């Protein structure tokens, strides 16, 4: 049976999910198919453990997270091997996920105490001088974490650290397509003897929906379609949700850019992870004077890409397989639609020689916005490149999208870069680089338009988003009674009204009530 058939097949039965490597079809592991009853049981256990976890404080919680990082490093080959086995990616794309884990754990544990410290706030207005104001961050008790298949380790780890360090318990549900890595990593949490505040539920959309029913806050990464369902249900339950959804990231190359660097950035940004990244370069707009040179360099670099699932640890290929047959069919449809409407394929354009699960890295030119490859998320190894007359046309086209996750702008003129980046409608702009904004943990990574709600990372926000803000207002001097307490006494109330007017007005006429 081919990998494609194995992958498109539902679970062998309703109790076990058999996971097959997309690249070669071999069976690489199984997990139980868990459902709403399992979710309810797990939620109850997590809630029971959370108060003690919160009481530990950020320093102790960080200590557990850093022991988890030690465990990850001690098990690196096995965990990265699982990422590769269940996605069919290249070793280099799989290994990046461990780097993300290291960065995220070190950043948030290194700053947890500062991010979660009580905030002393100055009071506003003379009468409030007698009050001491403090804002305290208290975690949601149970956070639900639902993730997609393109980053089995990188996806959940980006969000779980902020939630755990905040003091929440986390009920996580990895994608049913790639559940092995995250199950193993959560086993690692238990192996190090950390408090039982992290659970991994392996199931499909039904289990995901059950998570939304149980938790106090949802962190979701995945498709717009599912994100919308989760937001609707979260709205009904009146719980917050943070959504990281699809993208159609635009890259703008101006005539004064370093074309060699821009071409290299486009190829890496478009092909990394086989193009299966929400922040992939999905479409490129190039000013006419440098279009042909840019295209020639991109084609040369794409031709040099080695594709295949290399041996673990060998770093022998750049990109691997498509993780799901359904996604591969979307890529095929986008290329066929573009060709039917007049685009030319300069390299690639079909399934690869390595097998049915591989789609060749592909460059398309003569594309326009009537084509699906310029409007819908492709999530595959394609680079459609469009010639534009000037920067204004590039901006108009970049903003002509339902998505607004990330973007990039390539120019040697720093003032122009600053001016134009403020006109791009996307959550981030990388200048003279691709994708890189997403790895800057001190700044927010958030989607505009249909690309999401809220943001991940963003310094303290990456932890505080898992907290409720509690205001504590304390009287410095506690008199027997306040002037506005009962009974209402006319003379006292009139005097108070005069004082309020005197202090609040901005000119003498109004101060004195004349
Ligand atoms: P998906 O929406 O189909 O599934 C994501 C997760 O949601 C899975 O775990 C799934 O089981 C679960 N789910 C499905 N139905 C559910 C429901 N009704 N309620 C709750 N959970 C449910 O997405 P996918 O196909 O796995 O992933 C690809 C998508 O993810 C792409 O659109 C990509 O752009 C997006 N993505 C976004 C980011 C980002 O940070 N913005 C990162 C990676 C991937």
Coordinates of C-alpha atoms and ligand atoms in Angstrom, one line a residue:
X1 CA 0.0 0.0 0.0
X2 CA 1.4 3.4 -0.9
X3 CA 2.1 6.1 1.7
X4 CA -0.7 8.2 0.2
X5 CA -3.3 5.5 0.7
X6 CA -2.0 4.8 4.2
X7 CA -2.2 8.5 5.1
X8 CA -5.6 9.1 3.7
X9 CA -7.0 6.1 5.5
X10 CA -8.9 6.9 8.8
X11 CA -7.8 5.3 12.0
X12 CA -7.7 1.6 11.8
X13 CA -10.5 1.5 14.3
X14 CA -11.9 3.9 16.8
X15 CA -9.5 3.1 19.5
X16 CA -6.1 3.3 17.8
X17 CA -4.5 5.7 15.3
X18 CA -1.6 4.1 13.3
X19 CA 0.8 6.7 12.1
X20 CA 2.7 6.1 8.8
X21 CA 5.7 8.0 7.5
X22 CA 4.4 10.1 4.5
X23 CA 7.7 9.7 2.7
X24 CA 8.0 5.9 2.6
X25 CA 4.7 4.6 4.1
X26 CA 6.3 2.6 6.9
X27 CA 4.3 2.3 10.2
X28 CA 6.1 4.5 12.7
X29 CA 3.9 4.3 15.8
X30 CA 0.4 4.3 17.2
X31 CA -1.6 6.3 19.7
X32 CA -5.0 5.8 21.3
X33 CA -7.9 7.7 19.7
X34 CA -9.2 9.6 22.7
X35 CA -12.5 11.4 22.9
X36 CA -14.6 13.7 25.1
X37 CA -14.7 11.4 28.1
X38 CA -10.9 11.2 28.2
X39 CA -10.7 15.0 27.9
X40 CA -13.1 15.4 30.8
X41 CA -11.1 13.1 33.0
X42 CA -7.8 14.7 32.1
X43 CA -9.3 18.2 32.8
X44 CA -10.4 17.1 36.2
X45 CA -6.9 15.8 37.1
X46 CA -5.2 18.9 35.8
X47 CA -7.5 21.3 37.7
X48 CA -6.7 19.4 40.9
X49 CA -3.0 19.8 40.4
X50 CA -3.0 23.5 39.2
X51 CA -3.3 25.4 42.5
X52 CA 0.0 23.8 43.9
X53 CA 1.7 24.6 40.6
X54 CA 0.6 28.2 40.8
X55 CA 1.7 28.4 44.4
X56 CA 5.3 27.3 43.4
X57 CA 5.9 30.8 41.8
X58 CA 7.7 31.6 38.6
X59 CA 11.2 30.7 39.7
X60 CA 10.3 27.1 40.8
X61 CA 8.1 26.6 37.7
X62 CA 11.0 27.7 35.5
X63 CA 13.2 25.2 37.2
X64 CA 10.9 22.4 36.2
X65 CA 10.8 23.7 32.6
X66 CA 14.6 23.9 32.4
X67 CA 14.8 20.3 33.6
X68 CA 12.4 19.5 30.8
X69 CA 14.8 21.2 28.4
X70 CA 17.6 19.0 29.8
X71 CA 15.4 16.0 29.0
X72 CA 14.8 17.3 25.5
X73 CA 18.5 17.7 24.8
X74 CA 19.3 14.3 26.3
X75 CA 16.6 12.8 24.0
X76 CA 17.3 15.0 21.0
X77 CA 18.1 12.3 18.4
X78 CA 15.0 10.3 19.3
X79 CA 12.6 13.3 19.4
X80 CA 13.9 14.9 16.1
X81 CA 13.7 11.4 14.6
X82 CA 10.1 11.2 15.6
X83 CA 9.4 14.6 14.0
X84 CA 11.0 13.4 10.8
X85 CA 9.4 10.0 10.8
X86 CA 5.8 11.3 11.2
X87 CA 6.2 14.2 8.8
X88 CA 8.6 12.9 6.1
X89 CA 10.6 16.2 6.4
X90 CA 14.3 16.6 5.7
X91 CA 16.6 16.2 8.8
X92 CA 17.4 19.9 8.7
X93 CA 13.8 21.0 8.7
X94 CA 13.1 18.5 11.6
X95 CA 16.1 19.6 13.7
X96 CA 15.0 23.3 13.5
X97 CA 12.1 22.4 15.8
X98 CA 14.5 21.5 18.6
X99 CA 16.2 24.9 18.2
X100 CA 12.8 26.6 18.6
X101 CA 12.2 24.5 21.8
X102 CA 15.6 25.6 23.3
X103 CA 15.0 29.3 22.5
X104 CA 11.5 29.4 23.8
X105 CA 12.2 27.6 27.1
X106 CA 15.3 29.7 27.8
X107 CA 13.6 33.0 26.9
X108 CA 10.5 32.6 29.0
X109 CA 12.1 30.9 32.0
X110 CA 14.8 33.5 31.9
X111 CA 12.3 36.3 32.1
X112 CA 9.4 34.7 34.0
X113 CA 9.9 36.5 37.3
X114 CA 10.1 39.9 35.6
X115 CA 7.1 39.3 33.3
X116 CA 4.9 38.0 36.2
X117 CA 6.0 40.5 38.9
X118 CA 3.2 42.5 40.6
X119 CA 2.9 46.0 39.0
X120 CA 2.7 48.9 41.4
X121 CA 0.7 51.6 39.6
X122 CA 0.4 55.3 40.5
X123 CA -3.1 56.4 41.3
X124 CA -5.0 58.9 39.2
X125 CA -6.6 62.1 40.6
X126 CA -6.0 63.9 43.9
X127 CA -8.8 62.1 45.9
X128 CA -7.2 58.7 45.0
X129 CA -3.8 59.6 46.4
X130 CA -5.0 57.8 49.6
X131 CA -5.1 54.5 47.6
X132 CA -2.3 52.0 46.8
X133 CA -2.8 50.3 43.4
X134 CA -1.3 46.9 42.4
X135 CA -2.0 44.8 39.4
X136 CA -1.5 41.1 39.8
X137 CA -1.3 38.5 37.1
X138 CA -3.2 35.3 38.0
X139 CA -3.2 32.4 35.5
X140 CA -6.3 30.9 33.9
X141 CA -6.5 27.6 35.7
X142 CA -6.7 25.4 32.6
X143 CA -5.5 26.3 29.2
X144 CA -6.4 24.3 26.1
X145 CA -3.6 24.0 23.4
X146 CA -4.7 22.7 20.0
X147 CA -2.0 22.4 17.3
X148 CA -1.6 21.4 13.6
X149 CA 0.6 18.9 11.8
X150 CA 3.3 21.0 10.3
X151 CA 5.5 21.3 13.4
X152 CA 4.9 18.4 15.8
X153 CA 7.4 19.7 18.4
X154 CA 7.8 23.4 17.4
X155 CA 4.0 24.0 17.2
X156 CA 3.0 23.1 20.8
X157 CA 6.3 24.1 22.4
X158 CA 5.9 27.7 21.2
X159 CA 2.8 28.1 23.4
X160 CA 3.0 25.6 26.2
X161 CA 6.0 27.3 27.8
X162 CA 4.3 30.6 28.3
X163 CA 1.2 28.9 29.7
X164 CA 3.1 26.7 32.2
X165 CA 5.4 29.4 33.3
X166 CA 2.3 31.6 34.0
X167 CA 1.1 28.9 36.4
X168 CA -1.7 27.4 34.3
X169 CA -2.3 23.7 33.8
X170 CA -2.3 22.7 30.1
X171 CA -4.5 20.3 28.3
X172 CA -2.8 19.8 24.9
X173 CA -4.1 18.1 21.8
X174 CA -1.7 17.6 18.9
X175 CA -2.8 17.0 15.4
X176 CA -4.1 13.5 14.7
X177 CA -1.8 13.4 11.7
X178 CA 1.4 13.8 13.8
X179 CA 0.7 12.9 17.4
X180 CA 3.8 10.8 18.2
X181 CA 6.4 13.5 18.9
X182 CA 4.3 15.6 21.3
X183 CA 3.1 12.4 23.2
X184 CA 6.7 11.5 23.7
X185 CA 7.6 15.0 24.8
X186 CA 4.8 15.1 27.4
X187 CA 5.9 11.7 28.6
X188 CA 9.3 13.4 29.2
X189 CA 7.5 16.0 31.4
X190 CA 6.2 13.1 33.5
X191 CA 9.6 11.3 33.5
X192 CA 11.4 14.2 35.1
X193 CA 8.9 14.1 37.9
X194 CA 7.4 17.5 37.2
X195 CA 3.9 18.2 38.7
X196 CA 1.0 16.6 36.7
X197 CA -0.1 19.9 35.1
X198 CA 0.5 18.9 31.5
X199 CA -1.5 16.3 29.6
X200 CA -1.5 15.2 26.0
X201 CA -4.8 14.0 24.5
X202 CA -4.5 12.2 21.2
X203 CA -7.6 12.4 19.2
X204 CA -9.1 14.1 16.2
X205 CA -11.4 17.1 15.8
X206 CA -13.9 15.7 18.2
X207 CA -11.3 15.6 21.0
X208 CA -10.3 19.2 20.0
X209 CA -13.8 20.4 20.3
X210 CA -14.1 18.7 23.7
X211 CA -11.0 20.5 24.9
X212 CA -12.7 23.8 24.0
X213 CA -15.6 22.7 26.2
X214 CA -13.4 22.1 29.2
X215 CA -10.9 24.8 29.5
X216 CA -10.8 28.4 30.6
X217 CA -8.7 29.8 27.7
X218 CA -7.9 28.3 24.3
X219 CA -4.6 28.7 22.4
X220 CA -5.2 27.4 18.8
X221 CA -3.0 27.1 15.8
X222 CA -4.4 25.7 12.6
X223 CA -6.7 26.5 9.7
X224 CA -9.0 29.4 9.4
X225 CA -12.0 27.0 9.1
X226 CA -11.3 25.4 12.5
X227 CA -10.2 28.7 14.1
X228 CA -13.6 30.2 13.2
X229 CA -15.4 27.3 14.9
X230 CA -13.3 27.6 18.0
X231 CA -13.8 31.4 18.2
X232 CA -17.6 30.9 17.9
X233 CA -17.7 28.3 20.7
X234 CA -15.4 30.3 22.9
X235 CA -17.7 33.3 22.3
X236 CA -20.6 31.2 23.5
X237 CA -18.7 30.0 26.6
X238 CA -17.3 33.5 27.2
X239 CA -13.8 32.3 27.4
X240 CA -10.9 34.0 25.6
X241 CA -9.1 32.4 22.6
X242 CA -5.9 33.2 20.8
X243 CA -5.8 32.1 17.2
X244 CA -2.8 31.6 14.9
X245 CA -4.3 30.8 11.5
X246 CA -3.3 30.6 7.9
X247 CA -1.2 32.9 5.9
X248 CA -0.4 34.1 2.3
X249 CA 2.8 36.0 3.1
X250 CA 3.9 38.5 0.5
X251 CA 7.5 39.4 -0.3
X252 CA 8.2 42.7 -2.0
X253 CA 11.5 43.2 -3.9
X254 CA 12.3 46.7 -4.9
X255 CA 14.7 47.7 -7.7
X256 CA 17.5 48.8 -5.3
X257 CA 17.5 45.5 -3.3
X258 CA 20.5 43.2 -3.1
X259 CA 19.1 40.7 -5.7
X260 CA 21.4 37.9 -4.8
X261 CA 20.3 38.0 -1.1
X262 CA 16.7 38.5 -2.0
X263 CA 16.7 35.5 -4.3
X264 CA 18.3 33.4 -1.6
X265 CA 15.8 34.6 1.0
X266 CA 12.8 33.9 -1.3
X267 CA 13.9 30.4 -2.0
X268 CA 14.6 29.6 1.7
X269 CA 11.4 31.4 2.8
X270 CA 9.3 29.7 0.2
X271 CA 10.7 26.2 0.5
X272 CA 11.6 25.8 4.2
X273 CA 9.6 22.9 5.7
X274 CA 8.6 22.1 2.2
X275 CA 6.6 25.3 2.2
X276 CA 4.4 23.9 5.0
X277 CA 4.8 26.8 7.3
X278 CA 2.2 29.5 8.1
X279 CA 4.9 32.2 7.6
X280 CA 6.2 30.8 4.3
X281 CA 6.8 33.2 1.5
X282 CA 3.7 32.4 -0.6
X283 CA 3.9 35.1 -3.3
X284 CA 6.6 37.5 -4.6
X285 CA 6.2 41.0 -6.2
X286 CA 9.3 42.3 -7.9
X287 CA 9.8 45.7 -9.5
X288 CA 10.2 45.4 -13.2
X289 CA 13.8 46.6 -13.7
X290 CA 15.1 43.7 -11.5
X291 CA 12.4 41.1 -12.3
X292 CA 14.3 39.0 -14.8
X293 CA 17.6 39.0 -12.9
X294 CA 15.7 38.0 -9.7
X295 CA 13.8 35.2 -11.5
X296 CA 17.0 33.8 -13.0
X297 CA 18.7 33.7 -9.6
X298 CA 15.7 32.1 -8.0
X299 CA 15.4 29.4 -10.7
X300 CA 19.1 28.6 -10.4
X301 CA 18.8 28.2 -6.6
X302 CA 15.6 26.2 -6.8
X303 CA 17.2 23.8 -9.3
X304 CA 20.0 23.2 -6.7
X305 CA 17.6 22.1 -4.0
X306 CA 18.0 18.5 -3.0
X307 CA 14.7 16.8 -2.1
X308 CA 14.1 13.7 -0.1
X309 CA 13.8 12.3 3.4
X310 CA 17.5 12.0 4.3
X311 CA 18.9 9.6 6.9
X312 CA 18.7 10.9 10.5
X313 CA 21.5 13.2 11.4
X314 CA 22.9 13.5 7.8
X315 CA 21.7 16.9 6.8
X316 CA 21.8 15.7 3.2
X317 CA 18.7 17.3 1.7
X318 CA 17.0 20.6 1.9
X319 CA 13.4 19.6 1.8
X320 CA 11.3 16.5 2.2
X321 CA 7.8 15.2 1.6
X322 CA 4.4 16.8 1.9
X323 CA 2.9 15.7 5.2
X324 CA -0.6 14.9 4.0
X325 CA -2.0 13.8 0.6
X326 CA -4.8 16.4 1.0
X327 CA -2.2 19.2 1.2
X328 CA -0.3 17.9 -1.8
X329 CA -3.6 17.9 -3.8
X330 CA -4.1 21.6 -2.9
X331 CA -0.6 22.4 -4.2
X332 CA -1.3 20.5 -7.4
X333 CA -4.6 22.3 -7.9
X334 CA -2.9 25.7 -7.4
X335 CA -0.2 24.9 -10.0
X336 CA -2.7 23.5 -12.5
X337 CA -5.1 26.5 -12.0
X338 CA -2.2 28.9 -12.6
X339 CA -1.0 27.1 -15.8
X340 CA -4.6 27.0 -17.1
X341 CA -4.8 30.8 -16.7
X342 CA -1.5 31.6 -18.4
X343 CA 1.2 31.2 -15.9
X344 CA 4.5 29.4 -16.8
X345 CA 6.3 26.8 -14.7
X346 CA 10.0 27.5 -14.9
X347 CA 11.1 24.6 -12.6
X348 CA 9.2 21.8 -10.8
X349 CA 5.4 21.8 -11.2
X350 CA 4.7 18.1 -10.5
X351 CA 5.1 15.3 -8.0
X352 CA 8.8 14.4 -7.4
X353 CA 10.8 11.4 -8.5
X354 CA 11.3 10.4 -4.8
X355 CA 7.7 9.2 -4.6
X356 CA 4.0 10.1 -4.5
X357 CA 4.3 12.2 -1.4
X358 CA 6.9 14.6 -2.8
X359 CA 6.1 17.8 -4.8
X360 CA 9.0 19.3 -6.6
X361 CA 10.1 22.8 -5.6
X362 CA 8.3 25.0 -8.1
X363 CA 8.7 28.5 -9.6
X364 CA 5.8 30.1 -11.4
X365 CA 5.9 33.4 -13.4
X366 CA 3.3 35.4 -15.3
X367 CA 1.0 35.0 -12.4
X368 CA -1.8 37.4 -11.4
X369 CA -4.5 37.7 -8.7
X370 CA -7.1 35.8 -10.7
X371 CA -5.1 32.6 -9.7
X372 CA -5.6 30.5 -6.6
X373 CA -1.8 30.4 -6.1
X374 CA -1.9 34.2 -5.4
X375 CA -5.0 34.3 -3.2
X376 CA -5.4 31.0 -1.3
X377 CA -3.0 29.5 1.1
X378 CA -0.9 26.9 -0.8
X379 CA 1.2 25.5 2.1
X380 CA 3.6 23.8 -0.3
X381 CA 7.0 24.3 -2.1
X382 CA 5.9 26.9 -4.7
X383 CA 7.1 30.4 -5.4
X384 CA 4.8 32.4 -7.7
X385 CA 6.6 35.6 -8.8
X386 CA 4.8 38.6 -10.3
X387 CA 6.3 41.6 -12.0
X388 CA 5.1 45.0 -10.8
X389 CA 5.5 48.6 -12.1
X390 CA 6.4 50.3 -8.8
X391 CA 6.3 50.1 -5.1
X392 CA 2.7 51.3 -4.9
X393 CA 1.5 48.5 -7.2
X394 CA 3.5 46.0 -5.0
X395 CA 1.8 47.4 -1.9
X396 CA -1.6 47.3 -3.3
X397 CA -1.2 43.7 -4.4
X398 CA 0.4 42.6 -1.2
X399 CA -2.6 44.1 0.8
X400 CA -5.1 42.6 -1.7
X401 CA -5.5 39.5 0.5
X402 CA -7.8 38.0 3.1
X403 CA -4.7 37.1 5.1
X404 CA -2.2 39.2 7.0
X405 CA 0.2 37.1 8.9
X406 CA 3.7 38.1 8.0
X407 CA 5.5 39.7 5.1
X408 CA 8.9 40.9 3.9
X409 CA 10.3 43.9 2.1
X410 CA 13.7 44.0 0.3
X411 CA 15.5 47.3 -0.4
X412 CA 18.8 49.0 0.5
X413 CA 16.9 52.3 1.3
X414 CA 16.3 52.2 5.0
X415 CA 14.0 55.2 5.1
X416 CA 11.9 53.8 2.3
X417 CA 11.8 50.4 4.1
X418 CA 10.5 52.2 7.3
X419 CA 7.8 54.1 5.4
X420 CA 6.6 51.2 3.3
X421 CA 6.5 48.6 6.1
X422 CA 4.0 50.8 7.9
X423 CA 1.7 50.5 4.9
X424 CA 1.7 46.7 4.8
X425 CA -1.3 45.0 6.3
X426 CA 0.3 42.2 8.2
X427 CA 1.2 41.3 11.7
X428 CA 5.0 41.6 11.0
X429 CA 7.4 42.8 8.3
X430 CA 10.9 41.4 7.9
X431 CA 13.2 43.9 6.2
X432 CA 15.9 42.2 4.0
X433 CA 15.1 38.8 5.4
X434 CA 12.3 36.3 5.2
X435 CA 10.4 34.7 8.0
X436 CA 12.8 35.9 10.6
X437 CA 10.3 38.2 12.5
X438 CA 8.5 35.1 13.8
X439 CA 11.6 34.0 15.8
X440 CA 12.0 37.3 17.7
X441 CA 10.4 36.3 21.0
X442 CA 10.4 39.8 22.4
X443 CA 8.0 41.1 19.7
X444 CA 4.4 39.9 19.0
X445 CA 3.8 37.3 16.3
X446 CA 0.1 37.8 15.4
X447 CA -2.1 37.5 12.3
X448 CA -4.2 40.4 11.0
X449 CA -7.4 39.8 9.0
X450 CA -8.2 36.1 8.7
X451 CA -4.7 35.1 9.9
X452 CA -5.7 35.2 13.5
X453 CA -6.7 36.9 16.8
X454 CA -4.3 38.0 19.4
X455 CA -0.6 37.2 19.2
X456 CA 2.0 34.7 20.5
X457 CA 5.3 35.7 22.1
X458 CA 5.7 39.5 22.4
X459 CA 7.8 39.6 25.5
X460 CA 5.7 39.7 28.7
X461 CA 2.6 39.3 26.6
X462 CA 3.7 35.7 25.8
X463 CA 3.0 34.9 29.4
X464 CA 0.4 37.4 30.5
X465 CA -2.0 36.3 27.8
X466 CA -2.5 33.1 29.9
X467 CA -3.3 35.3 32.9
X468 CA -6.2 37.3 34.2
X469 CA -5.3 40.7 35.5
X470 CA -6.4 41.3 39.1
X471 CA -6.4 44.8 40.5
X472 CA -5.8 45.2 44.2
X473 CA -6.8 48.6 45.6
X474 CA -5.8 49.3 49.2
X475 CA -6.7 52.3 51.4
X476 CA -3.6 53.8 52.8
X477 CA -5.6 55.6 55.5
X478 CA -8.9 54.0 56.6
X479 CA -11.2 56.6 58.2
X480 CA -14.4 55.6 60.0
X481 CA -16.4 56.7 56.9
X482 CA -16.0 58.1 53.4
X483 CA -17.6 61.5 52.5
X484 CA -19.9 59.8 49.8
X485 CA -21.2 57.1 52.1
X486 CA -24.7 57.2 53.5
X487 CA -26.6 59.1 54.6
X488 CA -26.6 61.7 51.8
X489 CA -26.1 65.1 53.5
X490 CA -26.9 68.0 51.2
X491 CA -24.3 70.5 52.4
X492 CA -21.6 67.8 52.3
X493 CA -22.6 66.7 48.8
X494 CA -22.6 70.3 47.5
X495 CA -19.2 70.9 48.9
X496 CA -17.8 67.7 47.3
X497 CA -19.3 68.6 44.0
X498 CA -17.6 72.0 44.2
X499 CA -14.2 70.4 45.0
X500 CA -14.6 67.9 42.1
X501 CA -15.4 70.8 39.7
X502 CA -12.5 72.9 41.1
X503 CA -10.0 70.2 40.6
X504 CA -11.3 68.9 37.2
X505 CA -11.9 72.1 35.3
X506 CA -9.3 73.8 33.1
X507 CA -10.1 77.5 33.5
X508 CA -11.1 79.8 36.3
X509 CA -14.6 80.5 35.0
X510 CA -15.5 76.8 35.1
X511 CA -13.5 76.1 38.3
X512 CA -15.6 78.6 40.2
X513 CA -18.8 77.6 38.5
X514 CA -19.5 81.0 37.0
Ligands
LIG1 P1 -6.7 22.1 11.2 O1 -7.4 23.4 11.6 O2 -7.4 21.1 10.3 O3 -6.4 21.3 12.6 C1 -5.6 21.9 13.6 C2 -6.0 21.2 14.9 O4 -7.4 21.5 15.2 C3 -5.9 19.7 14.9 O5 -5.3 19.3 16.1 C4 -7.3 19.2 14.8 O6 -7.5 17.9 15.3 C5 -8.0 20.2 15.6 N1 -9.5 20.4 15.3 C6 -10.1 20.0 14.1 N2 -11.4 20.4 14.3 C7 -11.6 20.9 15.5 C8 -12.7 21.5 16.2 N3 -13.9 21.5 15.6 N4 -12.5 22.0 17.4 C9 -11.3 22.0 18.0 N5 -10.2 21.4 17.4 C10 -10.3 20.9 16.1 O7 -5.3 22.6 10.7 P2 -4.2 21.7 10.0 O8 -4.6 21.3 8.6 O9 -3.8 20.6 11.0 O10 -2.9 22.7 9.9 C11 -2.7 23.5 8.8 C12 -3.1 25.0 9.1 O11 -2.4 25.5 10.2 C13 -2.7 25.9 7.9 O12 -3.8 26.7 7.6 C14 -1.6 26.7 8.5 O13 -1.4 28.0 8.0 C15 -2.0 26.8 10.0 N6 -0.8 27.1 10.8 C16 -0.8 28.4 11.4 C17 0.3 28.7 12.2 C18 0.4 30.1 12.8 O14 1.2 30.3 13.7 N7 -0.3 31.1 12.3 C19 1.4 27.8 12.4 C20 1.3 26.6 11.8 C21 0.2 26.2 11.0

